[in-house]
Amino acid sequence: MAKLLDAGAQVFATKGFHAARVDDIVKAAQTSHGTFYLYFPNKEALFRALAEDVAAQMEGLSESLGPVTPDEAGKSELRAWLARFSEVYERSGAVIGAWTAAETGDSEVGRIGTELLGGFAVMLSRRISGGTPDGVEPAVAAMALVAMIERYQYYALSGMVRADRDAVLDTLAGVTHAALFGAVAGAPVRAS
Amino acid sequence: MAKLLDAGAQVFATKGFHAARVDDIVKAAQTSHGTFYLYFPNKEALFRALAEDVAAQMEGLSESLGPVTPDEAGKSELRAWLARFSEVYERSGAVIGAWTAAETGDSEVGRIGTELLGGFAVMLSRRISGGTPDGVEPAVAAMALVAMIERYQYYALSGMVRADRDAVLDTLAGVTHAALFGAVAGAPVRAS
Amino acid sequence: MAKLLDAGAQVFATKGFHAARVDDIVKAAQTSHGTFYLYFPNKEALFRALAEDVAAQMEGLSESLGPVTPDEAGKSELRAWLARFSEVYERSGAVIGAWTAAETGDSEVGRIGTELLGGFAVMLSRRISGGTPDGVEPAVAAMALVAMIERYQYYALSGMVRADRDAVLDTLAGVTHAALFGAVAGAPVRAS
Amino acid sequence: MAKLLDAGAQVFATKGFHAARVDDIVKAAQTSHGTFYLYFPNKEALFRALAEDVAAQMEGLSESLGPVTPDEAGKSELRAWLARFSEVYERSGAVIGAWTAAETGDSEVGRIGTELLGGFAVMLSRRISGGTPDGVEPAVAAMALVAMIERYQYYALSGMVRADRDAVLDTLAGVTHAALFGAVAGAPVRAS
DNA sequence: TATGAATGAGATTTCATTCAT
DNA sequence: AATGAATGAAATCTCATTCAT
């Protein structure tokens, strides 16, 4: 039921998986405990439903990244993709955030998130055209950058950092692109 | 008491804050519930004690980063610092990981971690000498890179990624340095 | 819930506030701990609910005392009031008794009883018509008599004294009336 | 040990038997748990020791009441006795108060108080010379008056009533005497 | 379908008592 | 004699889940 999914997304986002009470969710959904268990066999099932929904959106996102070349076009491609990622994250990032909060060793729940992010990294490393700076393992770099992207959005979402959207996208794209390929020689450099 | 702190670190690391039971902790510490409450007024107090301890270690770490210049020396400085960070993380990262799991809105607990990471970012942005690539806000970049570093270590710790230590340090240093300054023009570039 | 209130009244009466276990109460109510905490946030809340209920009954009692004159009519008025008091006490005196057992300094609980008895004393002193014997302060006397009435009922309830109801009422009315006004001169006096 | 007895008296007085923690007592006595159990096998033993001490004082008090006659001499006798009672109560009344708080059904503890007060009543009824007003059972009256005396002192001690000592003694003596014998015909009567 | 009162297993917390030093 | 850290049985309280209506 949609009401429950919405309520769950909101409550899990606010309090995390463990601290979220079924009671909180049914109150937010303006329904009853009975109804909750009519649609979901248990609390984790609702969480998984949300997670799978997000995973599907992310799956699509994964495929939407074109080749990331070392030139400006590659950076733009990256930025555009980050913009789409950001949008999904704004809608459902709460659940993604809760994933990591679904604490290690947790019955399956954490696994979904893990696999999803791993998938992104694989995808990203596949899209990299050109080379990487000396000493940089593409697989490791891709994973690290995915970590950065996800985490930074999480910080932004949770109010930990406040920065305007465009600056964030420019910076993440710039950082990621530079990280992968190094700045184009002769590119303008801002004095710090 | 040391036994309880150790046990707490281990259990919180394994199960996260919420899923960790006082019972798990006292069993791991081979002591009794009574003893637990003799030293800590409640579960959160033990967690906070651990967190503050880690925060202190991190504080020291923060000050140990020298100037990060755009040349190879800067990259080495960064790598050395990452190695130290990594060591602390290996010992206590479990608690750091649990911070984010101590989930939003959680009475103070989450705040410690938030502030700590913010502090790192500020420190990192202060150490940056030279300039940053066009479009890259130093403050945003620093925060993003801290997010990357912390998160990647978390992934490594939780077994999500498996990579040998040196490769990881090389890559993180390379990525971070490149992200901040771009690859030095003419540097050898590996074919992907 | 009525079952819990009844059970609480009975258990508090038997064992006092502190010695009463939530377990005793839910067993007496033939229900579960969960149900207890569904209706009351804690043990004290149930006690307070009972106390407030008794206080309400007592409030009504207070208003039901007519003028107590020095003649026989005054004594009858007093006796009738004592009979009503006694009835309330028999039903709920257990809680009243537990008040004093809810021991000094106890978060609010004791206060209710204190104020209630003080209210009775004020009321009684207002109803006294005529005069009081030399050296007798009406306010002090009223308080002392309320103490006597309450305490004696408590003794009777707790089985500390055994006496038939009519004799008790006659004696309390006689003692109180005599205490307030002295025996009517020339009244028949029993040899001891 | 004297320190523990003093501390016990004070703590039991403040919090009652159940709410008093052994910890409170040893802290007040500036000693340790170990020492407590060196001198007393358990918490109740300390309470009983205090109670027996008070009982001994009271025992003496009981015997010190001379004949209470219906005339002014009887009233003075009563007043003098009340003054002595009051003194004992001021020192140890806390324990007496805690007796009734040692809640019904409590392992022996409550019994001591009960028997003591019953003894007072018996003693008082024996000392009554003359007669009692019509309808007043001497035994019941004596018990009721003892209840009044004890309870009123308790109220005074616990700060529930505030009145100066002489007025209280005058009033209690006056009330008790009048209650037993009625005012002497022709005695001055204060307008209310 | 929907409800929400009821449940009870399991979590946290307290505190009288013990015992090695 | 004195200590106080340690204990664990027993208490309070929580919350995911069930079920009669």
Coordinates of N, CA, C and O in Angstrom, one line a residue, chain B residues 23-154:
Chain B
D23 N 23.5 -7.3 26.8 CA 23.9 -8.7 27.0 C 25.0 -9.2 26.2 O 25.9 -9.9 26.7
D24 N 25.0 -8.8 24.9 CA 26.2 -9.2 24.0 C 27.5 -8.6 24.6 O 28.5 -9.3 24.6
I25 N 27.4 -7.4 25.0 CA 28.6 -6.7 25.5 C 29.1 -7.3 26.7 O 30.3 -7.6 26.8
V26 N 28.2 -7.6 27.7 CA 28.8 -8.1 29.0 C 29.3 -9.6 28.7 O 30.2 -10.0 29.4
K27 N 28.6 -10.3 27.8 CA 29.1 -11.6 27.5 C 30.5 -11.5 26.9 O 31.4 -12.3 27.3
A28 N 30.7 -10.6 26.0 CA 32.0 -10.5 25.3 C 33.0 -10.0 26.4 O 34.2 -10.4 26.3
A29 N 32.6 -9.2 27.3 CA 33.5 -8.7 28.3 C 33.7 -9.7 29.4 O 34.5 -9.5 30.4
Q30 N 33.0 -10.8 29.4 CA 33.0 -11.8 30.4 C 32.7 -11.2 31.8 O 33.4 -11.5 32.8
T31 N 31.7 -10.4 31.8 CA 31.3 -9.8 33.1 C 29.8 -9.8 33.2 O 29.1 -10.6 32.5
S32 N 29.3 -9.1 34.1 CA 27.8 -9.1 34.4 C 27.1 -7.8 34.1 O 27.7 -6.8 34.0
H33 N 25.8 -7.9 34.0 CA 25.0 -6.7 33.8 C 25.3 -5.7 34.9 O 25.4 -4.5 34.6
G34 N 25.3 -6.2 36.1 CA 25.6 -5.3 37.2 C 26.8 -4.4 37.0 O 26.8 -3.2 37.2
T35 N 27.9 -5.1 36.5 CA 29.1 -4.4 36.3 C 29.0 -3.4 35.2 O 29.6 -2.3 35.3
F36 N 28.3 -3.8 34.2 CA 28.1 -2.8 33.1 C 27.5 -1.5 33.7 O 28.1 -0.4 33.4
Y37 N 26.5 -1.6 34.4 CA 25.8 -0.4 35.0 C 26.6 0.2 36.1 O 26.2 1.3 36.6
L38 N 27.6 -0.4 36.6 CA 28.5 0.2 37.6 C 29.3 1.2 36.9 O 29.6 2.3 37.5
Y39 N 29.7 1.0 35.7 CA 30.6 1.9 35.0 C 29.9 2.8 34.0 O 30.5 3.9 33.7
F40 N 28.8 2.4 33.5 CA 28.1 3.2 32.5 C 26.6 3.3 32.9 O 26.0 2.3 33.2
P41 N 26.1 4.5 32.8 CA 24.7 4.6 33.2 C 23.7 4.0 32.2 O 22.6 3.6 32.5
N42 N 24.2 3.8 31.0 CA 23.4 3.1 30.0 C 24.2 2.8 28.8 O 25.4 3.2 28.7
K43 N 23.6 2.2 27.8 CA 24.3 1.7 26.6 C 24.9 2.8 25.9 O 26.0 2.7 25.4
E44 N 24.1 3.9 25.8 CA 24.6 5.0 25.0 C 25.9 5.6 25.6 O 26.8 6.1 24.9
A45 N 26.0 5.6 26.9 CA 27.2 6.2 27.6 C 28.4 5.4 27.2 O 29.5 6.0 27.0
L46 N 28.3 4.1 27.1 CA 29.5 3.3 26.6 C 29.8 3.7 25.2 O 31.0 3.9 24.9
F47 N 28.8 3.8 24.4 CA 29.1 4.2 23.0 C 29.8 5.5 22.9 O 30.8 5.7 22.2
R48 N 29.2 6.5 23.7 CA 29.8 7.8 23.7 C 31.3 7.8 24.1 O 32.1 8.5 23.6
A49 N 31.5 7.0 25.2 CA 32.9 6.9 25.7 C 33.8 6.4 24.5 O 34.9 7.0 24.3
L50 N 33.4 5.4 23.8 CA 34.2 4.9 22.7 C 34.4 6.0 21.6 O 35.4 6.2 21.1
A51 N 33.3 6.7 21.3 CA 33.3 7.7 20.3 C 34.2 8.8 20.7 O 35.0 9.3 19.8
E52 N 34.2 9.2 21.9 CA 35.1 10.3 22.3 C 36.5 9.9 22.3 O 37.4 10.7 21.9
D53 N 36.8 8.6 22.6 CA 38.1 8.1 22.5 C 38.6 8.2 21.1 O 39.7 8.7 20.8
V54 N 37.8 7.7 20.2 CA 38.2 7.8 18.8 C 38.3 9.2 18.3 O 39.3 9.5 17.6
A55 N 37.4 10.0 18.8 CA 37.5 11.4 18.4 C 38.8 12.0 18.8 O 39.5 12.8 18.0
A56 N 39.3 11.7 19.9 CA 40.6 12.2 20.4 C 41.7 11.7 19.5 O 42.6 12.5 19.1
Q57 N 41.7 10.5 19.2 CA 42.7 10.0 18.3 C 42.7 10.7 16.9 O 43.7 11.0 16.3
M58 N 41.5 10.9 16.5 CA 41.3 11.6 15.2 C 41.8 13.0 15.2 O 42.4 13.5 14.3
E59 N 41.5 13.6 16.3 CA 42.0 15.0 16.5 C 43.5 15.1 16.3 O 43.9 15.9 15.5
G60 N 44.2 14.2 16.9 CA 45.6 14.2 16.7 C 46.0 14.0 15.3 O 46.9 14.7 14.7
L61 N 45.3 13.1 14.7 CA 45.5 12.8 13.3 C 45.4 14.1 12.4 O 46.2 14.3 11.5
S62 N 44.4 14.8 12.7 CA 44.1 16.0 12.0 C 45.3 16.9 11.9 O 45.7 17.5 10.9
E63 N 45.9 17.1 13.1 CA 47.1 18.0 13.1 C 48.3 17.5 12.5 O 49.3 18.2 12.3
S64 N 48.3 16.2 12.2 CA 49.5 15.6 11.7 C 49.7 15.7 10.1 O 50.6 15.2 9.6
L65 N 48.7 16.3 9.5 CA 48.8 16.5 8.1 C 49.6 17.7 7.7 O 49.2 18.8 8.1
G66 N 50.7 17.6 7.0 CA 51.5 18.7 6.6 C 50.9 19.3 5.3 O 49.8 18.9 4.8
P67 N 51.5 20.3 4.7 CA 51.0 21.0 3.5 C 50.9 20.0 2.4 O 51.8 19.2 2.2
V68 N 49.8 20.0 1.7 CA 49.6 19.1 0.5 C 49.8 20.0 -0.7 O 49.0 20.8 -1.1
T69 N 51.0 19.8 -1.3 CA 51.3 20.6 -2.5 C 51.0 19.9 -3.7 O 50.8 18.6 -3.7
P70 N 50.9 20.6 -4.9 CA 50.5 19.9 -6.1 C 51.5 18.9 -6.7 O 51.3 18.2 -7.6
D71 N 52.7 18.9 -6.1 CA 53.8 18.1 -6.7 C 53.8 16.7 -6.0 O 52.9 16.4 -5.2
E72 N 54.8 15.9 -6.3 CA 54.8 14.5 -5.8 C 55.0 14.5 -4.3 O 54.5 13.6 -3.6
A73 N 55.7 15.5 -3.7 CA 55.9 15.6 -2.3 C 54.5 15.7 -1.6 O 54.3 15.0 -0.6
G74 N 53.6 16.5 -2.2 CA 52.3 16.6 -1.6 C 51.5 15.3 -1.7 O 50.8 14.9 -0.7
K75 N 51.7 14.6 -2.8 CA 51.0 13.3 -2.8 C 51.6 12.3 -1.8 O 50.8 11.6 -1.1
S76 N 52.9 12.3 -1.5 CA 53.5 11.5 -0.5 C 53.0 11.8 0.9 O 52.7 11.0 1.7
E77 N 52.9 13.1 1.1 CA 52.4 13.6 2.4 C 51.0 13.0 2.6 O 50.6 12.5 3.7
L78 N 50.2 13.1 1.6 CA 48.8 12.7 1.6 C 48.8 11.2 1.9 O 48.0 10.7 2.8
R79 N 49.6 10.5 1.2 CA 49.6 9.0 1.3 C 50.0 8.6 2.8 O 49.4 7.7 3.4
A80 N 51.0 9.3 3.3 CA 51.5 9.0 4.6 C 50.3 9.3 5.6 O 50.1 8.5 6.6
W81 N 49.6 10.4 5.4 CA 48.5 10.7 6.3 C 47.4 9.6 6.2 O 46.9 9.2 7.2
L82 N 47.1 9.2 5.0 CA 46.1 8.2 4.8 C 46.5 6.9 5.5 O 45.7 6.2 6.0
A83 N 47.8 6.6 5.5 CA 48.3 5.4 6.1 C 48.0 5.5 7.6 O 47.5 4.5 8.2
R84 N 48.2 6.6 8.2 CA 48.0 6.8 9.6 C 46.5 6.7 9.9 O 46.0 6.1 10.9
F85 N 45.7 7.4 9.1 CA 44.3 7.4 9.2 C 43.8 5.9 9.2 O 42.9 5.5 10.0
S86 N 44.3 5.2 8.2 CA 43.9 3.9 8.0 C 44.2 3.0 9.2 O 43.4 2.1 9.6
E87 N 45.3 3.3 9.9 CA 45.6 2.5 11.1 C 44.6 2.7 12.2 O 44.2 1.8 12.9
V88 N 44.3 4.0 12.4 CA 43.3 4.4 13.4 C 42.0 3.7 13.1 O 41.3 3.1 13.9
Y89 N 41.7 3.8 11.8 CA 40.4 3.2 11.3 C 40.3 1.7 11.6 O 39.3 1.2 11.9
E90 N 41.4 1.1 11.3 CA 41.4 -0.3 11.5 C 41.2 -0.7 13.0 O 40.5 -1.7 13.3
R91 N 41.8 0.1 13.9 CA 41.6 -0.2 15.3 C 40.2 0.2 15.7 O 39.5 -0.5 16.5
S92 N 39.7 1.4 15.3 CA 38.5 1.9 15.9 C 37.4 2.3 14.9 O 36.4 2.9 15.2
G93 N 37.7 1.9 13.6 CA 36.7 2.3 12.6 C 35.4 1.8 12.8 O 34.4 2.4 12.4
A94 N 35.3 0.7 13.5 CA 34.1 0.0 13.8 C 33.1 1.0 14.5 O 32.0 1.2 14.1
V95 N 33.7 1.8 15.4 CA 32.9 2.7 16.1 C 32.5 3.9 15.2 O 31.3 4.3 15.2
I96 N 33.4 4.3 14.3 CA 33.1 5.3 13.4 C 32.0 4.9 12.5 O 31.1 5.6 12.2
G97 N 32.1 3.6 12.0 CA 31.1 3.1 11.2 C 29.7 3.1 11.9 O 28.7 3.4 11.3
A98 N 29.8 2.7 13.1 CA 28.5 2.7 13.9 C 27.9 4.1 14.1 O 26.7 4.2 14.3
W99 N 28.8 5.1 14.0 CA 28.3 6.5 14.1 C 27.2 6.7 13.2 O 26.1 7.2 13.5
T100 N 27.5 6.4 11.9 CA 26.5 6.8 10.9 C 25.3 5.9 11.1 O 24.2 6.2 10.7
A101 N 25.6 4.7 11.7 CA 24.5 3.8 12.0 C 23.7 4.2 13.2 O 22.6 3.8 13.5
A102 N 24.4 5.1 14.0 CA 23.7 5.6 15.2 C 22.6 6.6 14.7 O 22.1 7.3 15.5
E103 N 22.4 6.6 13.5 CA 21.3 7.1 12.8 C 20.9 8.5 13.2 O 20.8 8.9 14.4
T104 N 20.5 9.2 12.2 CA 20.0 10.6 12.3 C 19.1 10.7 13.5 O 18.4 9.9 13.9
G105 N 19.1 11.9 14.0 CA 18.2 12.3 15.0 C 18.5 11.6 16.4 O 17.8 11.7 17.3
D106 N 19.6 10.8 16.4 CA 19.9 10.0 17.6 C 20.6 10.9 18.5 O 21.7 11.5 18.3
S107 N 20.0 11.1 19.7 CA 20.5 11.9 20.8 C 22.0 12.1 20.8 O 22.7 11.3 21.4
E108 N 22.4 13.1 20.2 CA 23.8 13.4 20.3 C 24.8 12.5 19.6 O 25.7 12.9 19.0
V109 N 24.6 11.2 19.7 CA 25.6 10.3 19.3 C 26.1 10.5 17.9 O 27.3 10.6 17.6
G110 N 25.1 10.7 17.0 CA 25.5 11.0 15.6 C 26.3 12.3 15.5 O 27.2 12.3 14.6
R111 N 26.0 13.2 16.3 CA 26.7 14.5 16.2 C 28.2 14.5 16.3 O 28.9 15.1 15.5
I112 N 28.7 13.7 17.2 CA 30.1 13.6 17.4 C 30.8 13.3 16.0 O 31.7 13.9 15.6
G113 N 30.3 12.2 15.4 CA 30.9 11.8 14.1 C 30.8 12.9 13.1 O 31.8 13.2 12.4
T114 N 29.6 13.5 13.0 CA 29.4 14.6 12.1 C 30.5 15.7 12.2 O 31.1 16.1 11.3
E115 N 30.6 16.1 13.4 CA 31.6 17.2 13.7 C 33.0 16.8 13.4 O 33.8 17.6 12.9
L116 N 33.3 15.6 13.7 CA 34.6 15.1 13.5 C 35.0 15.2 12.0 O 36.0 15.7 11.6
L117 N 34.1 14.6 11.2 CA 34.4 14.6 9.8 C 34.4 16.0 9.2 O 35.3 16.3 8.4
G118 N 33.5 16.8 9.7 CA 33.6 18.2 9.3 C 34.9 18.8 9.6 O 35.5 19.6 8.8
G119 N 35.4 18.5 10.8 CA 36.7 19.1 11.2 C 37.8 18.6 10.2 O 38.7 19.4 9.8
F120 N 37.8 17.4 9.8 CA 38.8 16.8 8.9 C 38.7 17.6 7.6 O 39.8 18.0 7.0
A121 N 37.5 17.9 7.1 CA 37.4 18.6 5.8 C 38.0 20.0 5.9 O 38.7 20.4 5.0
V122 N 37.7 20.7 7.0 CA 38.2 22.0 7.2 C 39.8 21.9 7.2 O 40.4 22.7 6.5
M123 N 40.3 21.0 7.9 CA 41.7 20.8 8.0 C 42.3 20.5 6.6 O 43.3 21.2 6.2
L124 N 41.7 19.6 5.9 CA 42.2 19.3 4.6 C 42.2 20.5 3.7 O 43.2 20.8 3.0
S125 N 41.1 21.3 3.7 CA 41.1 22.4 2.8 C 42.1 23.5 3.2 O 42.6 24.2 2.3
R126 N 42.5 23.5 4.5 CA 43.5 24.5 4.9 C 44.9 24.0 4.4 O 45.8 24.9 4.2
R127 N 45.1 22.7 4.3 CA 46.4 22.2 3.9 C 46.7 22.3 2.4 O 47.8 22.1 2.0
I128 N 45.6 22.5 1.7 CA 45.8 22.5 0.2 C 46.6 23.7 -0.2 O 46.2 24.9 0.0
S129 N 47.7 23.5 -0.8 CA 48.5 24.6 -1.3 C 48.4 24.5 -2.9 O 48.3 23.4 -3.4
G130 N 48.6 25.6 -3.5 CA 48.4 25.5 -4.9 C 47.0 25.9 -5.3 O 46.4 26.8 -4.6
G131 N 46.4 25.4 -6.3 CA 45.1 25.7 -6.7 C 44.3 24.5 -6.9 O 44.8 23.4 -6.8
T132 N 43.0 24.7 -7.2 CA 42.2 23.5 -7.5 C 41.7 23.7 -8.9 O 41.6 24.8 -9.5
P133 N 41.3 22.6 -9.6 CA 40.9 22.7 -11.0 C 39.7 23.6 -11.1 O 39.0 23.8 -10.1
D134 N 39.5 24.1 -12.2 CA 38.3 25.0 -12.5 C 37.0 24.4 -12.0 O 36.7 23.3 -12.3
G135 N 36.2 25.2 -11.4 CA 34.9 24.7 -11.0 C 34.8 23.9 -9.8 O 33.8 23.5 -9.3
V136 N 36.0 23.7 -9.2 CA 36.0 22.9 -7.9 C 36.1 23.8 -6.7 O 37.1 24.5 -6.5
E137 N 35.1 23.8 -5.9 CA 35.1 24.6 -4.6 C 36.0 23.9 -3.6 O 35.6 22.7 -3.3
P138 N 37.0 24.5 -3.1 CA 37.9 23.8 -2.2 C 37.1 23.2 -1.0 O 37.4 22.0 -0.6
A139 N 36.2 23.9 -0.4 CA 35.5 23.4 0.8 C 34.7 22.2 0.4 O 34.7 21.2 1.2
V140 N 34.0 22.3 -0.7 CA 33.1 21.2 -1.1 C 34.0 20.0 -1.4 O 33.7 18.8 -1.0
A141 N 35.0 20.2 -2.2 CA 35.9 19.2 -2.6 C 36.5 18.5 -1.3 O 36.6 17.2 -1.3
A142 N 36.9 19.3 -0.4 CA 37.5 18.7 0.8 C 36.5 17.8 1.5 O 36.8 16.6 1.9
M143 N 35.3 18.2 1.7 CA 34.3 17.4 2.3 C 34.0 16.1 1.6 O 33.9 15.1 2.1
A144 N 33.9 16.3 0.3 CA 33.7 15.1 -0.6 C 34.8 14.1 -0.4 O 34.6 12.9 -0.4
L145 N 36.0 14.6 -0.4 CA 37.1 13.7 -0.3 C 37.2 13.0 1.0 O 37.5 11.8 1.1
V146 N 36.9 13.8 2.1 CA 36.8 13.1 3.4 C 35.7 12.1 3.4 O 35.9 11.0 3.9
A147 N 34.6 12.4 2.8 CA 33.5 11.4 2.7 C 34.1 10.1 2.0 O 33.8 9.0 2.4
M148 N 34.8 10.4 0.9 CA 35.4 9.2 0.2 C 36.3 8.4 1.0 O 36.2 7.2 1.1
I149 N 37.2 9.1 1.7 CA 38.2 8.4 2.4 C 37.6 7.6 3.6 O 37.9 6.4 3.7
E150 N 36.7 8.2 4.3 CA 36.1 7.6 5.4 C 35.3 6.4 4.9 O 35.4 5.3 5.4
R151 N 34.5 6.6 3.9 CA 33.6 5.6 3.4 C 34.3 4.4 2.8 O 33.9 3.3 3.0
Y152 N 35.4 4.7 2.2 CA 36.1 3.6 1.5 C 36.7 2.7 2.6 O 36.7 1.5 2.5
Q153 N 37.2 3.4 3.6 CA 37.8 2.6 4.7 C 36.7 1.7 5.3 O 36.9 0.6 5.7
Y154 N 35.5 2.3 5.4 CA 34.4 1.6 6.0 C 34.1 0.3 5.2 O 33.9 -0.8 5.7

